[in-house]
Amino acid sequence: MLTGRELRAFRKNLLAWFRQYQRDLPWRRDKDPYRVWLSEIMLQQTRVAAVIPYYERFLGRFPTITALAEAREPEVLRFWAGLGYYSRARNLQHAAQRIVGKYEGKFPNREVDVLALPGIGAYTSAAILSIAFNQRHAVLDGNVARVLARLFAVRGDLRESKRWQSLQKNADELLDANSPGDWNQAMMEVGAMVCTPRAPQCLLCPVAKFCQARKLGIQDQLPEKRTKHVPVRVTLAAAVFVDKQGRTLLMPPPLPSSTKAAADHVPTLVSKMWHFPTIASSANPASELRGHLQTIFPKEKDSEWNLHVLDTVRHCVTYRKIAIYPFRLHVAKLPRFSGSRMVAIDNLASLPISSLTRKIARAALDFPKS
Ligand code: SF4
């Protein structure tokens, strides 16, 4: 760690650099917690340039927490469409509803309350509380962790629990208690603009003289590569019902209040948006799917469903490699399930669906009608 004098100089250099060179970003023009929160959620896994137009459009339609809380979910998802990771939008709205219900629409300013909101973890909470409320919380995400790993020449997988905790301790010690919001943004900015993942620009770095990695000439080697997840293979079977009018049946996303048992009728990989009836398969996809359909449509017990196997669909979600066996079922009348919808199979875009569901629909449409 740095000596007292070095620490003061470090903070002074970084803050002066940030105040002079920071990018003019729309969410930096205002310290309103809703805006800070929205930008932080949109920026997760998404580049700044891609976020800007979405951020402005979203705020144009949902200018306040109350407006977001009162909107219909499909509309919120429509304004999010293209950004991906839709659970972010859903959590944002659930949190807005809780803020309206519990805090009269005013964003809470106690850490314990902020962390209890859906979709908000330690990083986002620290960012909102420091930027919007000037509270002393240091942010730590992959970007800041990279800067810290280089500053203190930290080796090994940064995401390993103990190492991450030690980086959080470093971040807490560096935090400028007088300007925590600017400080956190300065750390993020130096990571985004100067101490970049590849080829860090040490000659332009405001804190280069304090950097251990640069001193040792190893800045290009840090952070070290993460330990890789072993890929997990998942097999699913999905039912694509099609009636004479070319309509199919989609199951609803589970409500946030659904019990585990209620949500268990679909694998979580497909259950977060509208989806075809789906089951995880371990041995025989056709018979497992048939059994599943009899369970969720008990009134159709005697129906003679012919399952036409379609081309296997392949999909990847992080380290999971998914093989889906879709089956097309021609029926005179679509079965009913509480909350399900009938939609034209060739126009599923009227509901929020995942790319996995889209691929299954494509396989069903490519199947020659018997
Ligand atoms: Fe990153 Fe280089 Fe600055 Fe060190 S000197 S913090 S490696 S940009």
PDB file of N, CA and C in Angstrom, residues 10-72:
ATOM      1  N   PHE A  10      -1.490  10.596  -4.861  1.00  0.00           N
ATOM      2  CA  PHE A  10      -2.214   9.702  -5.770  1.00  0.00           C
ATOM      3  C   PHE A  10      -3.633  10.235  -5.994  1.00  0.00           C
ATOM      4  N   ARG A  11      -4.304  10.549  -4.879  1.00  0.00           N
ATOM      5  CA  ARG A  11      -5.694  11.031  -4.985  1.00  0.00           C
ATOM      6  C   ARG A  11      -5.745  12.359  -5.744  1.00  0.00           C
ATOM      7  N   LYS A  12      -4.809  13.241  -5.413  1.00  0.00           N
ATOM      8  CA  LYS A  12      -4.807  14.567  -6.045  1.00  0.00           C
ATOM      9  C   LYS A  12      -4.621  14.430  -7.571  1.00  0.00           C
ATOM     10  N   ASN A  13      -3.665  13.608  -7.967  1.00  0.00           N
ATOM     11  CA  ASN A  13      -3.382  13.439  -9.404  1.00  0.00           C
ATOM     12  C   ASN A  13      -4.591  12.853 -10.139  1.00  0.00           C
ATOM     13  N   LEU A  14      -5.170  11.803  -9.543  1.00  0.00           N
ATOM     14  CA  LEU A  14      -6.258  11.114 -10.244  1.00  0.00           C
ATOM     15  C   LEU A  14      -7.495  12.016 -10.349  1.00  0.00           C
ATOM     16  N   LEU A  15      -7.831  12.697  -9.255  1.00  0.00           N
ATOM     17  CA  LEU A  15      -9.023  13.563  -9.299  1.00  0.00           C
ATOM     18  C   LEU A  15      -8.823  14.731 -10.261  1.00  0.00           C
ATOM     19  N   ALA A  16      -7.625  15.315 -10.257  1.00  0.00           N
ATOM     20  CA  ALA A  16      -7.366  16.458 -11.160  1.00  0.00           C
ATOM     21  C   ALA A  16      -7.484  15.991 -12.608  1.00  0.00           C
ATOM     22  N   TRP A  17      -6.928  14.820 -12.896  1.00  0.00           N
ATOM     23  CA  TRP A  17      -6.997  14.279 -14.262  1.00  0.00           C
ATOM     24  C   TRP A  17      -8.455  14.040 -14.657  1.00  0.00           C
ATOM     25  N   PHE A  18      -9.222  13.436 -13.742  1.00  0.00           N
ATOM     26  CA  PHE A  18     -10.627  13.125 -14.057  1.00  0.00           C
ATOM     27  C   PHE A  18     -11.406  14.417 -14.311  1.00  0.00           C
ATOM     28  N   ARG A  19     -11.184  15.405 -13.457  1.00  0.00           N
ATOM     29  CA  ARG A  19     -11.985  16.639 -13.606  1.00  0.00           C
ATOM     30  C   ARG A  19     -11.622  17.366 -14.891  1.00  0.00           C
ATOM     31  N   GLN A  20     -10.430  17.177 -15.379  1.00  0.00           N
ATOM     32  CA  GLN A  20     -10.052  17.842 -16.631  1.00  0.00           C
ATOM     33  C   GLN A  20     -10.426  17.029 -17.870  1.00  0.00           C
ATOM     34  N   TYR A  21     -10.267  15.704 -17.806  1.00  0.00           N
ATOM     35  CA  TYR A  21     -10.387  14.917 -19.047  1.00  0.00           C
ATOM     36  C   TYR A  21     -11.596  13.988 -19.125  1.00  0.00           C
ATOM     37  N   GLN A  22     -12.431  13.968 -18.134  1.00  0.00           N
ATOM     38  CA  GLN A  22     -13.545  13.008 -18.172  1.00  0.00           C
ATOM     39  C   GLN A  22     -14.406  13.200 -19.420  1.00  0.00           C
ATOM     40  N   ARG A  23     -14.980  12.099 -19.900  1.00  0.00           N
ATOM     41  CA  ARG A  23     -15.874  12.175 -21.058  1.00  0.00           C
ATOM     42  C   ARG A  23     -17.190  12.816 -20.650  1.00  0.00           C
ATOM     43  N   ASP A  24     -17.767  13.539 -21.605  1.00  0.00           N
ATOM     44  CA  ASP A  24     -19.074  14.158 -21.332  1.00  0.00           C
ATOM     45  C   ASP A  24     -20.151  13.107 -21.629  1.00  0.00           C
ATOM     46  N   LEU A  25     -20.601  12.411 -20.591  1.00  0.00           N
ATOM     47  CA  LEU A  25     -21.608  11.353 -20.775  1.00  0.00           C
ATOM     48  C   LEU A  25     -22.937  11.826 -20.193  1.00  0.00           C
ATOM     49  N   PRO A  26     -24.053  11.434 -20.833  1.00  0.00           N
ATOM     50  CA  PRO A  26     -25.355  11.991 -20.407  1.00  0.00           C
ATOM     51  C   PRO A  26     -25.651  11.769 -18.926  1.00  0.00           C
ATOM     52  N   TRP A  27     -25.236  10.640 -18.371  1.00  0.00           N
ATOM     53  CA  TRP A  27     -25.569  10.360 -16.958  1.00  0.00           C
ATOM     54  C   TRP A  27     -24.650  11.102 -15.997  1.00  0.00           C
ATOM     55  N   ARG A  28     -23.645  11.800 -16.549  1.00  0.00           N
ATOM     56  CA  ARG A  28     -22.769  12.556 -15.644  1.00  0.00           C
ATOM     57  C   ARG A  28     -23.259  13.983 -15.476  1.00  0.00           C
ATOM     58  N   ARG A  29     -24.321  14.361 -16.202  1.00  0.00           N
ATOM     59  CA  ARG A  29     -24.783  15.757 -16.143  1.00  0.00           C
ATOM     60  C   ARG A  29     -25.688  15.994 -14.959  1.00  0.00           C
ATOM     61  N   ASP A  30     -26.057  14.944 -14.263  1.00  0.00           N
ATOM     62  CA  ASP A  30     -27.073  15.035 -13.227  1.00  0.00           C
ATOM     63  C   ASP A  30     -26.784  13.959 -12.181  1.00  0.00           C
ATOM     64  N   LYS A  31     -26.961  14.262 -10.926  1.00  0.00           N
ATOM     65  CA  LYS A  31     -26.667  13.243  -9.897  1.00  0.00           C
ATOM     66  C   LYS A  31     -27.946  12.596  -9.359  1.00  0.00           C
ATOM     67  N   ASP A  32     -29.017  12.717 -10.134  1.00  0.00           N
ATOM     68  CA  ASP A  32     -30.278  12.110  -9.731  1.00  0.00           C
ATOM     69  C   ASP A  32     -30.078  10.580  -9.592  1.00  0.00           C
ATOM     70  N   PRO A  33     -30.423   9.994  -8.419  1.00  0.00           N
ATOM     71  CA  PRO A  33     -30.134   8.562  -8.224  1.00  0.00           C
ATOM     72  C   PRO A  33     -30.772   7.651  -9.266  1.00  0.00           C
ATOM     73  N   TYR A  34     -31.974   8.015  -9.751  1.00  0.00           N
ATOM     74  CA  TYR A  34     -32.628   7.185 -10.765  1.00  0.00           C
ATOM     75  C   TYR A  34     -31.758   7.120 -12.026  1.00  0.00           C
ATOM     76  N   ARG A  35     -31.234   8.264 -12.430  1.00  0.00           N
ATOM     77  CA  ARG A  35     -30.409   8.301 -13.644  1.00  0.00           C
ATOM     78  C   ARG A  35     -29.095   7.552 -13.452  1.00  0.00           C
ATOM     79  N   VAL A  36     -28.498   7.737 -12.277  1.00  0.00           N
ATOM     80  CA  VAL A  36     -27.239   7.032 -11.996  1.00  0.00           C
ATOM     81  C   VAL A  36     -27.500   5.526 -12.012  1.00  0.00           C
ATOM     82  N   TRP A  37     -28.558   5.133 -11.355  1.00  0.00           N
ATOM     83  CA  TRP A  37     -28.939   3.713 -11.271  1.00  0.00           C
ATOM     84  C   TRP A  37     -29.164   3.137 -12.671  1.00  0.00           C
ATOM     85  N   LEU A  38     -30.004   3.827 -13.467  1.00  0.00           N
ATOM     86  CA  LEU A  38     -30.308   3.346 -14.814  1.00  0.00           C
ATOM     87  C   LEU A  38     -29.024   3.182 -15.631  1.00  0.00           C
ATOM     88  N   SER A  39     -28.152   4.188 -15.580  1.00  0.00           N
ATOM     89  CA  SER A  39     -26.922   4.093 -16.382  1.00  0.00           C
ATOM     90  C   SER A  39     -26.070   2.913 -15.905  1.00  0.00           C
ATOM     91  N   GLU A  40     -25.962   2.719 -14.609  1.00  0.00           N
ATOM     92  CA  GLU A  40     -25.133   1.620 -14.105  1.00  0.00           C
ATOM     93  C   GLU A  40     -25.689   0.263 -14.549  1.00  0.00           C
ATOM     94  N   ILE A  41     -27.005   0.133 -14.543  1.00  0.00           N
ATOM     95  CA  ILE A  41     -27.593  -1.152 -14.959  1.00  0.00           C
ATOM     96  C   ILE A  41     -27.382  -1.360 -16.464  1.00  0.00           C
ATOM     97  N   MET A  42     -27.606  -0.293 -17.249  1.00  0.00           N
ATOM     98  CA  MET A  42     -27.433  -0.445 -18.703  1.00  0.00           C
ATOM     99  C   MET A  42     -25.977  -0.737 -19.064  1.00  0.00           C
ATOM    100  N   LEU A  43     -25.052  -0.175 -18.286  1.00  0.00           N
ATOM    101  CA  LEU A  43     -23.633  -0.331 -18.626  1.00  0.00           C
ATOM    102  C   LEU A  43     -23.072  -1.704 -18.258  1.00  0.00           C
ATOM    103  N   GLN A  44     -23.856  -2.499 -17.521  1.00  0.00           N
ATOM    104  CA  GLN A  44     -23.376  -3.853 -17.205  1.00  0.00           C
ATOM    105  C   GLN A  44     -23.294  -4.646 -18.505  1.00  0.00           C
ATOM    106  N   GLN A  45     -22.189  -5.167 -18.818  1.00  0.00           N
ATOM    107  CA  GLN A  45     -21.941  -5.997 -20.015  1.00  0.00           C
ATOM    108  C   GLN A  45     -22.156  -5.253 -21.331  1.00  0.00           C
ATOM    109  N   THR A  46     -22.293  -3.940 -21.315  1.00  0.00           N
ATOM    110  CA  THR A  46     -22.588  -3.228 -22.559  1.00  0.00           C
ATOM    111  C   THR A  46     -21.679  -1.995 -22.674  1.00  0.00           C
ATOM    112  N   ARG A  47     -21.232  -1.719 -23.906  1.00  0.00           N
ATOM    113  CA  ARG A  47     -20.309  -0.597 -24.114  1.00  0.00           C
ATOM    114  C   ARG A  47     -21.020   0.746 -23.973  1.00  0.00           C
ATOM    115  N   VAL A  48     -20.242   1.760 -23.584  1.00  0.00           N
ATOM    116  CA  VAL A  48     -20.797   3.098 -23.365  1.00  0.00           C
ATOM    117  C   VAL A  48     -21.497   3.621 -24.632  1.00  0.00           C
ATOM    118  N   ALA A  49     -20.821   3.492 -25.792  1.00  0.00           N
ATOM    119  CA  ALA A  49     -21.387   4.051 -27.030  1.00  0.00           C
ATOM    120  C   ALA A  49     -22.725   3.396 -27.357  1.00  0.00           C
ATOM    121  N   ALA A  50     -22.857   2.102 -27.060  1.00  0.00           N
ATOM    122  CA  ALA A  50     -24.113   1.402 -27.357  1.00  0.00           C
ATOM    123  C   ALA A  50     -25.199   1.828 -26.378  1.00  0.00           C
ATOM    124  N   VAL A  51     -24.819   2.157 -25.152  1.00  0.00           N
ATOM    125  CA  VAL A  51     -25.812   2.477 -24.126  1.00  0.00           C
ATOM    126  C   VAL A  51     -26.450   3.851 -24.344  1.00  0.00           C
ATOM    127  N   ILE A  52     -25.667   4.842 -24.803  1.00  0.00           N
ATOM    128  CA  ILE A  52     -26.165   6.233 -24.837  1.00  0.00           C
ATOM    129  C   ILE A  52     -27.557   6.379 -25.486  1.00  0.00           C
ATOM    130  N   PRO A  53     -27.765   5.892 -26.736  1.00  0.00           N
ATOM    131  CA  PRO A  53     -29.103   6.086 -27.324  1.00  0.00           C
ATOM    132  C   PRO A  53     -30.210   5.376 -26.544  1.00  0.00           C
ATOM    133  N   TYR A  54     -29.921   4.200 -25.996  1.00  0.00           N
ATOM    134  CA  TYR A  54     -30.934   3.481 -25.208  1.00  0.00           C
ATOM    135  C   TYR A  54     -31.263   4.251 -23.939  1.00  0.00           C
ATOM    136  N   TYR A  55     -30.235   4.774 -23.321  1.00  0.00           N
ATOM    137  CA  TYR A  55     -30.410   5.508 -22.067  1.00  0.00           C
ATOM    138  C   TYR A  55     -31.332   6.707 -22.318  1.00  0.00           C
ATOM    139  N   GLU A  56     -31.066   7.438 -23.397  1.00  0.00           N
ATOM    140  CA  GLU A  56     -31.861   8.640 -23.651  1.00  0.00           C
ATOM    141  C   GLU A  56     -33.299   8.301 -24.028  1.00  0.00           C
ATOM    142  N   ARG A  57     -33.467   7.248 -24.821  1.00  0.00           N
ATOM    143  CA  ARG A  57     -34.815   6.848 -25.229  1.00  0.00           C
ATOM    144  C   ARG A  57     -35.610   6.331 -24.026  1.00  0.00           C
ATOM    145  N   PHE A  58     -34.953   5.549 -23.206  1.00  0.00           N
ATOM    146  CA  PHE A  58     -35.617   4.962 -22.027  1.00  0.00           C
ATOM    147  C   PHE A  58     -36.067   6.072 -21.075  1.00  0.00           C
ATOM    148  N   LEU A  59     -35.185   7.029 -20.842  1.00  0.00           N
ATOM    149  CA  LEU A  59     -35.549   8.132 -19.939  1.00  0.00           C
ATOM    150  C   LEU A  59     -36.635   9.016 -20.529  1.00  0.00           C
ATOM    151  N   GLY A  60     -36.636   9.131 -21.866  1.00  0.00           N
ATOM    152  CA  GLY A  60     -37.682   9.912 -22.531  1.00  0.00           C
ATOM    153  C   GLY A  60     -39.047   9.297 -22.261  1.00  0.00           C
ATOM    154  N   ARG A  61     -39.121   7.968 -22.272  1.00  0.00           N
ATOM    155  CA  ARG A  61     -40.398   7.284 -22.066  1.00  0.00           C
ATOM    156  C   ARG A  61     -40.715   7.076 -20.585  1.00  0.00           C
ATOM    157  N   PHE A  62     -39.671   6.792 -19.774  1.00  0.00           N
ATOM    158  CA  PHE A  62     -39.877   6.561 -18.325  1.00  0.00           C
ATOM    159  C   PHE A  62     -39.018   7.567 -17.554  1.00  0.00           C
ATOM    160  N   PRO A  63     -39.460   8.810 -17.477  1.00  0.00           N
ATOM    161  CA  PRO A  63     -38.583   9.852 -16.906  1.00  0.00           C
ATOM    162  C   PRO A  63     -38.409   9.768 -15.394  1.00  0.00           C
ATOM    163  N   THR A  64     -39.275   9.033 -14.711  1.00  0.00           N
ATOM    164  CA  THR A  64     -39.165   8.955 -13.250  1.00  0.00           C
ATOM    165  C   THR A  64     -39.322   7.498 -12.806  1.00  0.00           C
ATOM    166  N   ILE A  65     -38.974   7.270 -11.558  1.00  0.00           N
ATOM    167  CA  ILE A  65     -39.125   5.916 -10.997  1.00  0.00           C
ATOM    168  C   ILE A  65     -40.604   5.520 -11.035  1.00  0.00           C
ATOM    169  N   THR A  66     -41.482   6.476 -10.744  1.00  0.00           N
ATOM    170  CA  THR A  66     -42.920   6.180 -10.743  1.00  0.00           C
ATOM    171  C   THR A  66     -43.392   5.809 -12.147  1.00  0.00           C
ATOM    172  N   ALA A  67     -42.934   6.541 -13.151  1.00  0.00           N
ATOM    173  CA  ALA A  67     -43.353   6.228 -14.529  1.00  0.00           C
ATOM    174  C   ALA A  67     -42.901   4.814 -14.899  1.00  0.00           C
ATOM    175  N   LEU A  68     -41.712   4.444 -14.471  1.00  0.00           N
ATOM    176  CA  LEU A  68     -41.215   3.097 -14.775  1.00  0.00           C
ATOM    177  C   LEU A  68     -42.028   2.041 -14.012  1.00  0.00           C
ATOM    178  N   ALA A  69     -42.328   2.331 -12.761  1.00  0.00           N
ATOM    179  CA  ALA A  69     -43.078   1.368 -11.939  1.00  0.00           C
ATOM    180  C   ALA A  69     -44.464   1.118 -12.521  1.00  0.00           C
ATOM    181  N   GLU A  70     -45.077   2.156 -13.078  1.00  0.00           N
ATOM    182  CA  GLU A  70     -46.467   2.034 -13.549  1.00  0.00           C
ATOM    183  C   GLU A  70     -46.588   1.492 -14.973  1.00  0.00           C
ATOM    184  N   ALA A  71     -45.466   1.410 -15.690  1.00  0.00           N
ATOM    185  CA  ALA A  71     -45.532   0.970 -17.098  1.00  0.00           C
ATOM    186  C   ALA A  71     -45.851  -0.519 -17.183  1.00  0.00           C
ATOM    187  N   ARG A  72     -46.330  -0.944 -18.351  1.00  0.00           N
ATOM    188  CA  ARG A  72     -46.555  -2.381 -18.566  1.00  0.00           C
ATOM    189  C   ARG A  72     -45.217  -3.024 -18.908  1.00  0.00           C
TER     190      ARG A  72
END
